[in-house]
PDB file of C-alpha atoms in Angstrom:
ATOM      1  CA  UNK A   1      -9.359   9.574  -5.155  1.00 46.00           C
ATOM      2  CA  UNK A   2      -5.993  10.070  -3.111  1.00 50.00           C
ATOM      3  CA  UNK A   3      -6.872  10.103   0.367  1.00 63.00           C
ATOM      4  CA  UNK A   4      -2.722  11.502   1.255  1.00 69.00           C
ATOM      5  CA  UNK A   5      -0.672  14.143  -0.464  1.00 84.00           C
ATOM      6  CA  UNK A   6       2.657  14.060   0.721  1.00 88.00           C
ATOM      7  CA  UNK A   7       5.291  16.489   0.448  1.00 89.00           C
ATOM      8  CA  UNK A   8       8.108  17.093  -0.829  1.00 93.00           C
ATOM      9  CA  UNK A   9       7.722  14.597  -3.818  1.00 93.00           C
ATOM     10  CA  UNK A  10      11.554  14.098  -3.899  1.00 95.00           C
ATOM     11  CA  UNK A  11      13.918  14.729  -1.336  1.00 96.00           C
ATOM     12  CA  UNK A  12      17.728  14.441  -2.209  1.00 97.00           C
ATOM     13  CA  UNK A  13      19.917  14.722   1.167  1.00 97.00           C
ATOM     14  CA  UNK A  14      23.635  13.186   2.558  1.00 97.00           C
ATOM     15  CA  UNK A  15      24.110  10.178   4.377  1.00 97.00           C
ATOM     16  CA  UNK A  16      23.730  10.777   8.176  1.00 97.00           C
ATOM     17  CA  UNK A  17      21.739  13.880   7.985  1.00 97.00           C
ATOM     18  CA  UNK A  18      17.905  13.793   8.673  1.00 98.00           C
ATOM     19  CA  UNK A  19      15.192  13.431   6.282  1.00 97.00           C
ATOM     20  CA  UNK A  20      11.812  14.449   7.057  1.00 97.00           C
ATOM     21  CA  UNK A  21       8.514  13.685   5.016  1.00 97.00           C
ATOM     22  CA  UNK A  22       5.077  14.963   5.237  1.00 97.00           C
ATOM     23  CA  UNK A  23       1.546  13.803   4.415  1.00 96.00           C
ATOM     24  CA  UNK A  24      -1.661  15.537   4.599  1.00 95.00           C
ATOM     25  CA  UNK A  25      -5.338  13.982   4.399  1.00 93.00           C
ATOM     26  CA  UNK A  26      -8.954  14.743   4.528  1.00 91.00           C
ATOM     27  CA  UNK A  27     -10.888  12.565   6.217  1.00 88.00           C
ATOM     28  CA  UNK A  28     -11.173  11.321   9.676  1.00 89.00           C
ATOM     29  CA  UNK A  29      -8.490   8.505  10.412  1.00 89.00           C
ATOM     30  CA  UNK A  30      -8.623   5.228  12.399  1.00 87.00           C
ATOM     31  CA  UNK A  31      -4.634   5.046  11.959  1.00 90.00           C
ATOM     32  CA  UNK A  32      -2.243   6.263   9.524  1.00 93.00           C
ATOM     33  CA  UNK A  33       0.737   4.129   8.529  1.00 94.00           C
ATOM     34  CA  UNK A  34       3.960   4.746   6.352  1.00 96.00           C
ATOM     35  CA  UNK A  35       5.587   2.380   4.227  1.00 96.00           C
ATOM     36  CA  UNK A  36       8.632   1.763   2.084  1.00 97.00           C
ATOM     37  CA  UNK A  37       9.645   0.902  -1.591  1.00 96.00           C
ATOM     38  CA  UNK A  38      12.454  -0.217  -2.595  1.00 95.00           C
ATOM     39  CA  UNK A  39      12.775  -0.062  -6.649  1.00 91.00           C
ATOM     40  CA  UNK A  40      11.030  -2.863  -8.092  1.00 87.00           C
ATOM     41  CA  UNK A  41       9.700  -4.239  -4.800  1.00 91.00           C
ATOM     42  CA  UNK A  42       6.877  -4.080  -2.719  1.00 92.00           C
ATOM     43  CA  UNK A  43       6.000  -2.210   0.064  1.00 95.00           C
ATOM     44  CA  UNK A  44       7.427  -2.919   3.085  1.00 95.00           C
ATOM     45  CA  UNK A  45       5.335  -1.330   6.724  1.00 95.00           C
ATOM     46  CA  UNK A  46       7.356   0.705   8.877  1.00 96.00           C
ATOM     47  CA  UNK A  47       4.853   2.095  11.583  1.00 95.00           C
ATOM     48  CA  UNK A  48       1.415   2.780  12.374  1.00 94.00           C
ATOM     49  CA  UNK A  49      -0.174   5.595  14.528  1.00 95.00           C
ATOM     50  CA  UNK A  50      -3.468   5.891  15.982  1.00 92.00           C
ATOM     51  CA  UNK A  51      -5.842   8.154  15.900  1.00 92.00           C
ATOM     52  CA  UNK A  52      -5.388   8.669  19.562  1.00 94.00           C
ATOM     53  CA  UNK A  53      -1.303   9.146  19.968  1.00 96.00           C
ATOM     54  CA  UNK A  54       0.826  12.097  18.242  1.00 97.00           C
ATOM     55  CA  UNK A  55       3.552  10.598  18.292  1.00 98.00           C
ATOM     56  CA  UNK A  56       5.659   6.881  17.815  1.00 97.00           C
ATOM     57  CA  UNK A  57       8.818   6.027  17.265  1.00 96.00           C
ATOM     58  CA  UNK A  58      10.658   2.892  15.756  1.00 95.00           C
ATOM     59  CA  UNK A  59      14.410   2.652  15.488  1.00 96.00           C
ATOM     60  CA  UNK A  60      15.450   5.773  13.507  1.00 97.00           C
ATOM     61  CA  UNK A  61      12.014   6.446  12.588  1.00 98.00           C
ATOM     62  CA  UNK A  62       9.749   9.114  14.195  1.00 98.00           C
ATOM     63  CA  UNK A  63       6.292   9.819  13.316  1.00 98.00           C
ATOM     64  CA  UNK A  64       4.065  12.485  14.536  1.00 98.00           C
ATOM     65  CA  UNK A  65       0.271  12.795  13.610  1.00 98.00           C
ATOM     66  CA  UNK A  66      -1.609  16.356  13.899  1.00 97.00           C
ATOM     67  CA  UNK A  67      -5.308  15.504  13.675  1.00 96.00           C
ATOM     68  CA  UNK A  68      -6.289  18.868  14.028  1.00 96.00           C
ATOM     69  CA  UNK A  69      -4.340  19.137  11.037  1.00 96.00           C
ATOM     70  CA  UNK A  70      -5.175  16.528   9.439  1.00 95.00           C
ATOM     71  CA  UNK A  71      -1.501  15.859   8.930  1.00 96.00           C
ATOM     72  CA  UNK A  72       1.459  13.658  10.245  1.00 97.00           C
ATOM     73  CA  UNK A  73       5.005  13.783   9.444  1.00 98.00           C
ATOM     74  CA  UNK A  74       8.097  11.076   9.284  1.00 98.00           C
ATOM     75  CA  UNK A  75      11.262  11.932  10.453  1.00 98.00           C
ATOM     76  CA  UNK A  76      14.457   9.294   9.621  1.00 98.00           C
ATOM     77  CA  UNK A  77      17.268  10.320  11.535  1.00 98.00           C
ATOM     78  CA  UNK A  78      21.025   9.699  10.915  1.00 97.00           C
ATOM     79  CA  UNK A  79      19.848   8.698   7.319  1.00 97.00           C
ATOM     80  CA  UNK A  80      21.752   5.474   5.481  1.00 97.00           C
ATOM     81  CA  UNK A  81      22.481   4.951   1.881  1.00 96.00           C
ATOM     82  CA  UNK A  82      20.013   1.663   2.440  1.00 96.00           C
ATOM     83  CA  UNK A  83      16.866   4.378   3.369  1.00 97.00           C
ATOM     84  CA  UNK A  84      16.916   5.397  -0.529  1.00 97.00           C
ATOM     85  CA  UNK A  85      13.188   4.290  -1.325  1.00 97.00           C
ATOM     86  CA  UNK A  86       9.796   5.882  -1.861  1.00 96.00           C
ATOM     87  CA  UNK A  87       8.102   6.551   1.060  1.00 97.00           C
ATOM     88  CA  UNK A  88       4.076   5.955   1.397  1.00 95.00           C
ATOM     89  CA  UNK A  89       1.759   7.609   3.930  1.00 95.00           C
ATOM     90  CA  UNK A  90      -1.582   5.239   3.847  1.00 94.00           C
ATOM     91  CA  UNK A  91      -4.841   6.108   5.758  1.00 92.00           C
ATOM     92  CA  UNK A  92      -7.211   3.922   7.189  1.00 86.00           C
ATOM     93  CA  UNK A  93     -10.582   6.135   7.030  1.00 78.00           C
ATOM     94  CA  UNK A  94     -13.147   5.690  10.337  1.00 65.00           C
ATOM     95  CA  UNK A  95     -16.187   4.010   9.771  1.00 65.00           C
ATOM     96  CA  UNK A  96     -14.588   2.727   6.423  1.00 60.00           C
ATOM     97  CA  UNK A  97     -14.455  -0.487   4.997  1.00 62.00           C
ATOM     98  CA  UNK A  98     -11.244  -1.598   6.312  1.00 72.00           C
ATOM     99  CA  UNK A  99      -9.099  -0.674   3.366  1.00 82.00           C
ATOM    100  CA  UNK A 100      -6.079   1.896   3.235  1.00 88.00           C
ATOM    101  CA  UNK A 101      -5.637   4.977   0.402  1.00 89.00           C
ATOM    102  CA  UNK A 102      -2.451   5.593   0.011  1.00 92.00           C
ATOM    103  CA  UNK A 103      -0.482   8.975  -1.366  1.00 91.00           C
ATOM    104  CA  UNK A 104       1.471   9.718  -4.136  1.00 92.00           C
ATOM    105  CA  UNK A 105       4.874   9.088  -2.206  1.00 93.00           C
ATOM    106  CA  UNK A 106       7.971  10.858  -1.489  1.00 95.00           C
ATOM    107  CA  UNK A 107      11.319   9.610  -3.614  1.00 95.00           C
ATOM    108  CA  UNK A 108      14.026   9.789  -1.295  1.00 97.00           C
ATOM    109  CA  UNK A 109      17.689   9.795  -2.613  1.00 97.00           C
ATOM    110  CA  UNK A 110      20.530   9.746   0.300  1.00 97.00           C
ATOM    111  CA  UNK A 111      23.899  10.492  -1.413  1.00 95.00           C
ATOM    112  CA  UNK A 112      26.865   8.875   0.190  1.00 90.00           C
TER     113      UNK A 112
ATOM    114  CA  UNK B   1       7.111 -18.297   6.163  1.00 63.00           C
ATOM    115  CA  UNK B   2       6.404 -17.226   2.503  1.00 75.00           C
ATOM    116  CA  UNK B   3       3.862 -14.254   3.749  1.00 94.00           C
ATOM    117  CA  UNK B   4       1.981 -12.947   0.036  1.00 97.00           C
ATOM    118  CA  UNK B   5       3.388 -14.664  -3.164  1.00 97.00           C
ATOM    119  CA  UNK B   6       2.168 -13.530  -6.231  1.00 97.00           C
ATOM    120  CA  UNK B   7       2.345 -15.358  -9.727  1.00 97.00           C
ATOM    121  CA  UNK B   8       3.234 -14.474 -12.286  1.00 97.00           C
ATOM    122  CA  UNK B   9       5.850 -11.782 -11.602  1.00 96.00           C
ATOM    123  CA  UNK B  10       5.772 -10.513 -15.382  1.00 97.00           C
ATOM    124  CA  UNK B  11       3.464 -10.894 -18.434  1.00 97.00           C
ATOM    125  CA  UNK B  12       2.740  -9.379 -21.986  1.00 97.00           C
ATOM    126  CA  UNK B  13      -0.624  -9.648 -23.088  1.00 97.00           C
ATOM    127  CA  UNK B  14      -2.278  -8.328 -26.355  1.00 97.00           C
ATOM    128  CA  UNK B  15      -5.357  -6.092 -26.285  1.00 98.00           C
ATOM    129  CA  UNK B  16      -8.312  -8.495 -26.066  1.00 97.00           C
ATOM    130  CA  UNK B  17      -6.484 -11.297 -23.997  1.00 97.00           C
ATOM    131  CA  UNK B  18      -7.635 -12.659 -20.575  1.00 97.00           C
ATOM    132  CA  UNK B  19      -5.451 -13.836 -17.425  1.00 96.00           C
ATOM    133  CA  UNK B  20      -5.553 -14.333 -13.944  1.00 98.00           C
ATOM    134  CA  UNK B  21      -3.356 -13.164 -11.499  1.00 98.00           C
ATOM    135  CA  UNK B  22      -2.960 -15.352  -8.175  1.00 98.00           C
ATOM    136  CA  UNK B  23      -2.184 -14.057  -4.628  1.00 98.00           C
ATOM    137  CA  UNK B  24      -1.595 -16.731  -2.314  1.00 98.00           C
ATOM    138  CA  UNK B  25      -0.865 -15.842   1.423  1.00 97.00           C
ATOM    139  CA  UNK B  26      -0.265 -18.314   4.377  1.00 96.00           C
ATOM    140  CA  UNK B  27      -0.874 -16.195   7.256  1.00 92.00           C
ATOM    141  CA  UNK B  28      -4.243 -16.714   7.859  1.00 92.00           C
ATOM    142  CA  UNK B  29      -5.509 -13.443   7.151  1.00 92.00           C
ATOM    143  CA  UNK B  30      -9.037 -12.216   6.503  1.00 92.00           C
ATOM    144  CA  UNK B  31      -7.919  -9.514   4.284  1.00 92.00           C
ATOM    145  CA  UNK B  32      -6.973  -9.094   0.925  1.00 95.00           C
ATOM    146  CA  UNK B  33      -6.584  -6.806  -1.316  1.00 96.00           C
ATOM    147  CA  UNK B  34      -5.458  -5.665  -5.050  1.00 98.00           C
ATOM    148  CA  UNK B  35      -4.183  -2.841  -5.925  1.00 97.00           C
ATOM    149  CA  UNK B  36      -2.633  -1.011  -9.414  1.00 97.00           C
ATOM    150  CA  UNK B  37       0.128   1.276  -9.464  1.00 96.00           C
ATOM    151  CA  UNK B  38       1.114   3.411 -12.367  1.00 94.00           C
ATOM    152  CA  UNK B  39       3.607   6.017 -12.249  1.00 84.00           C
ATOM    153  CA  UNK B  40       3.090   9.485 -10.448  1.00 74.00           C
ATOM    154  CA  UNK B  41      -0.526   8.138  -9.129  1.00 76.00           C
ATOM    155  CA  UNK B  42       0.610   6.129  -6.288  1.00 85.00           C
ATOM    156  CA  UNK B  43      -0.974   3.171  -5.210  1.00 93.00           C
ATOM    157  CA  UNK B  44      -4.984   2.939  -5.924  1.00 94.00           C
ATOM    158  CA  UNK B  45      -7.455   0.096  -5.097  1.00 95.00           C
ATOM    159  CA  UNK B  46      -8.640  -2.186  -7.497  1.00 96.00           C
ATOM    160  CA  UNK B  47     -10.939  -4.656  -5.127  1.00 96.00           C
ATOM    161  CA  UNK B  48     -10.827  -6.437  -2.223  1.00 95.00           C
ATOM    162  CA  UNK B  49     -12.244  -9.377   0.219  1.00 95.00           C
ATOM    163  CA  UNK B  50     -12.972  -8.898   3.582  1.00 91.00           C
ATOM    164  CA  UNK B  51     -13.366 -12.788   3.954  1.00 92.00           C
ATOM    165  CA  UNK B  52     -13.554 -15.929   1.929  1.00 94.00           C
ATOM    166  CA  UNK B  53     -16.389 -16.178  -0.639  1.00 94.00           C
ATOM    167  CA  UNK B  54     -16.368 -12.104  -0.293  1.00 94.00           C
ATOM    168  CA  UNK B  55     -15.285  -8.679  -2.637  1.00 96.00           C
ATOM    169  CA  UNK B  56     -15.460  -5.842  -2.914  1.00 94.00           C
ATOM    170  CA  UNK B  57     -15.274  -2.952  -4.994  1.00 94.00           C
ATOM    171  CA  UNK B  58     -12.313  -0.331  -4.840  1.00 93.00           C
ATOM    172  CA  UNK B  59     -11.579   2.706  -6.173  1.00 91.00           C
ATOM    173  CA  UNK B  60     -10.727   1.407  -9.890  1.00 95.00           C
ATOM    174  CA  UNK B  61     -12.939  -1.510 -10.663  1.00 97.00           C
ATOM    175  CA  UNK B  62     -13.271  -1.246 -13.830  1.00 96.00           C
ATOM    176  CA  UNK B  63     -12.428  -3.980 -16.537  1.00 97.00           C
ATOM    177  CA  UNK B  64     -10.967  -6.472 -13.302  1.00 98.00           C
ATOM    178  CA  UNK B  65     -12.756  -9.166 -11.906  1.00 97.00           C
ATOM    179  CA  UNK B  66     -11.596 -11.474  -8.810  1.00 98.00           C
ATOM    180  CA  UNK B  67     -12.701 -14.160  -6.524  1.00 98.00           C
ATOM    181  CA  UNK B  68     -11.745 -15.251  -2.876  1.00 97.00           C
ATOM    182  CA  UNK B  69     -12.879 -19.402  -3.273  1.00 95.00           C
ATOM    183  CA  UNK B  70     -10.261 -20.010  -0.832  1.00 96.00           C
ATOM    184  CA  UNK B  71      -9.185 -18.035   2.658  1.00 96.00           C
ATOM    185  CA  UNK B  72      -5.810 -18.015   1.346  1.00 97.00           C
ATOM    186  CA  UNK B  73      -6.478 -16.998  -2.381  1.00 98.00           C
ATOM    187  CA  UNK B  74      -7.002 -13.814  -4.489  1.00 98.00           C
ATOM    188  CA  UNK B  75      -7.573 -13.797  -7.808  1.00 98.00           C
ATOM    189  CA  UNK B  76      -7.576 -11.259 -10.004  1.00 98.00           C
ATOM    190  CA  UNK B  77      -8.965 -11.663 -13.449  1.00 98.00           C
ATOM    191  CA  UNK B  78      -8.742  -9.178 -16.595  1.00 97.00           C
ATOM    192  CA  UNK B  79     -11.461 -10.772 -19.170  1.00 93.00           C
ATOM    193  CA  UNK B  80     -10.232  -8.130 -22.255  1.00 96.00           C
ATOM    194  CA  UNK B  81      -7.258  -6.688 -21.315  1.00 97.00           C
ATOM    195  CA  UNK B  82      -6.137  -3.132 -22.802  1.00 97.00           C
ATOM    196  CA  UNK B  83      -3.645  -0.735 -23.340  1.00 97.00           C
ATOM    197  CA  UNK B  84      -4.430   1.251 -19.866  1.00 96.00           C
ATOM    198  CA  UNK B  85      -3.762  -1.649 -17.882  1.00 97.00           C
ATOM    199  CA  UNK B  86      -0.294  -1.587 -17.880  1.00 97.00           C
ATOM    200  CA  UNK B  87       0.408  -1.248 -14.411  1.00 97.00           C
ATOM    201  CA  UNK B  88       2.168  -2.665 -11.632  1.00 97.00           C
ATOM    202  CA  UNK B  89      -0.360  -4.926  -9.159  1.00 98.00           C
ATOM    203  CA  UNK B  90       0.510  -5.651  -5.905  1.00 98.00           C
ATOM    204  CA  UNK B  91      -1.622  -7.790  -3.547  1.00 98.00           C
ATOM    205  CA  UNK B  92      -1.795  -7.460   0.278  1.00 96.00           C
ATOM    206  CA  UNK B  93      -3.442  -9.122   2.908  1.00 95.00           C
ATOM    207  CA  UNK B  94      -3.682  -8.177   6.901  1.00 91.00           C
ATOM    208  CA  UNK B  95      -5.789  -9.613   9.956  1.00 87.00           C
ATOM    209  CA  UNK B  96      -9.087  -9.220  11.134  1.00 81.00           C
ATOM    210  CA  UNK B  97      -8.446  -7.241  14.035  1.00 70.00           C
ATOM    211  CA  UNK B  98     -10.719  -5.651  16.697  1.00 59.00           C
ATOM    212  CA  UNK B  99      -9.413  -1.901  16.490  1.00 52.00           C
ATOM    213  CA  UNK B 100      -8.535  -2.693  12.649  1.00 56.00           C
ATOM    214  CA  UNK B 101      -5.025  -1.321  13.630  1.00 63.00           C
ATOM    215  CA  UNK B 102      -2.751  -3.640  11.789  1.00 78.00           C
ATOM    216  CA  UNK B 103      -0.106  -2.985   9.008  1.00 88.00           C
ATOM    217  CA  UNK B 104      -0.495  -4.541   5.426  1.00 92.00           C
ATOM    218  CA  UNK B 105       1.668  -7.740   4.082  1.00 94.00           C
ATOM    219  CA  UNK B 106       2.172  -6.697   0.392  1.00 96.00           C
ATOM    220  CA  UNK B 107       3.379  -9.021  -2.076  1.00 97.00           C
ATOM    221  CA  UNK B 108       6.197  -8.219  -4.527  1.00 96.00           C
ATOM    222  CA  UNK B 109       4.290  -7.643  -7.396  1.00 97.00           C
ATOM    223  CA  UNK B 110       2.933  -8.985 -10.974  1.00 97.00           C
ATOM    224  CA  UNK B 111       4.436  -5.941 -14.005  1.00 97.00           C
ATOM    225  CA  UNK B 112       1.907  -6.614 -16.552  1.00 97.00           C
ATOM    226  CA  UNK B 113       2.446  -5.030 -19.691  1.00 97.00           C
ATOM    227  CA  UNK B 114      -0.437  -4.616 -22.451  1.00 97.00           C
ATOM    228  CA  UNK B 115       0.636  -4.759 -26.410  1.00 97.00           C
TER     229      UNK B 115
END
């Protein structure tokens, strides 16, 4: 079963505004990590948040995590034509077997 | 540094036909993993190995088999393939880790197409 859902499932926006992703979960979390696909390719990690922190940042990248919630959110500011990917939240469940469930993705288009 | 090569890239099989896909990673990891993905569904979990001579079941075991003979290698094996295993497979591997707080190094993918 899918451990994410994310949200929106397609996000269409212009080059240099923000675009902003969310996923949702239901278990408890060791970490929660985002990656990217490019078409055809294979996922590429971006970032990784503990349990323990709300929020991280990487270059352009934000990422918050609500465990209250049970939610976390990625934020890529001053968006490029090259960000055009899917976008995967992936959950590493506590106390399980060391394997991540992943969500459905979000397609992001950035129009130049 | 090749990180997770995976072989073959493509393939068309008929219903009924074996093959073995091969995930070879020279990072040393512990980890490995195989996983399907079909359109809409995301990425789901097929098996993995938590060490050589190790698996594991996933989420969507059904009709794969693999092996981990070698710390570096990750088979997986479809003994009569059908029609519902077109899919995408991508293998990954990461580290054993203390806190288990490590990213995934995913391969680029075998597209495996069943006639």
């Amino acid at each position: 079963s899918q451990q994410g859902e994310e949200d929106p499932q397609a996000l269409s926006i212009q080059e240099g505004e923000n675009a902003t992703m969310n996923c949702s979960y239901k278990t408890s979390i060791n970490n929660l990590q985002w990656y990217r696909q490019n078409s055809g390719r294979g996922l590429v990690h971006l970032i990784l948040i503990r349990s323990n922190e709300r929020e991280k940042h990487s270059g352009r990248l934000r990422v918050t995590l609500d465990t209250s919630k049970k939610s976390s959110s990625l934020l890529i500011t001053a968006s490029r034509a090259a960000d055009t990917a899917s976008y995967f939240c992936a959950t590493d469940a506590w106390r399980g077997a060391q394997k991540l469930v992943f969500g459905q993705g979000t397609r992001l288009t950035i129009n130049p | 540094n090749a990180g997770v090569t995976q072989t073959p890239k493509f393939r068309v099989l008929k219903t009924g036909q074996s093959m073995t896909l091969l995930c070879a990673q020279d990072m040393n990891h512990e980890y490995m993993y195989w996983y399907r993905q079909d359109p809409g569904m995301g990425l789901r979990l097929i098996h993995y190995s938590v060490g050589e001579g190790t698996t594991a079941k996933g989420e969507v075991p059904d009709g794969y088999n693999v092996s981990r003979l070698k710390k570096q290698n990750f088979l997986l094996g479809l003994e009569s393939a059908a029609p519902s295993q077109t899919s995408v497979y991508f293998c990954a591997s990461r580290p054993r880790t203390g806190q288990l707080n490590y990213g995934y190094t995913f391969g680029s993918g075998t597209r495996l197409t069943v006639v």
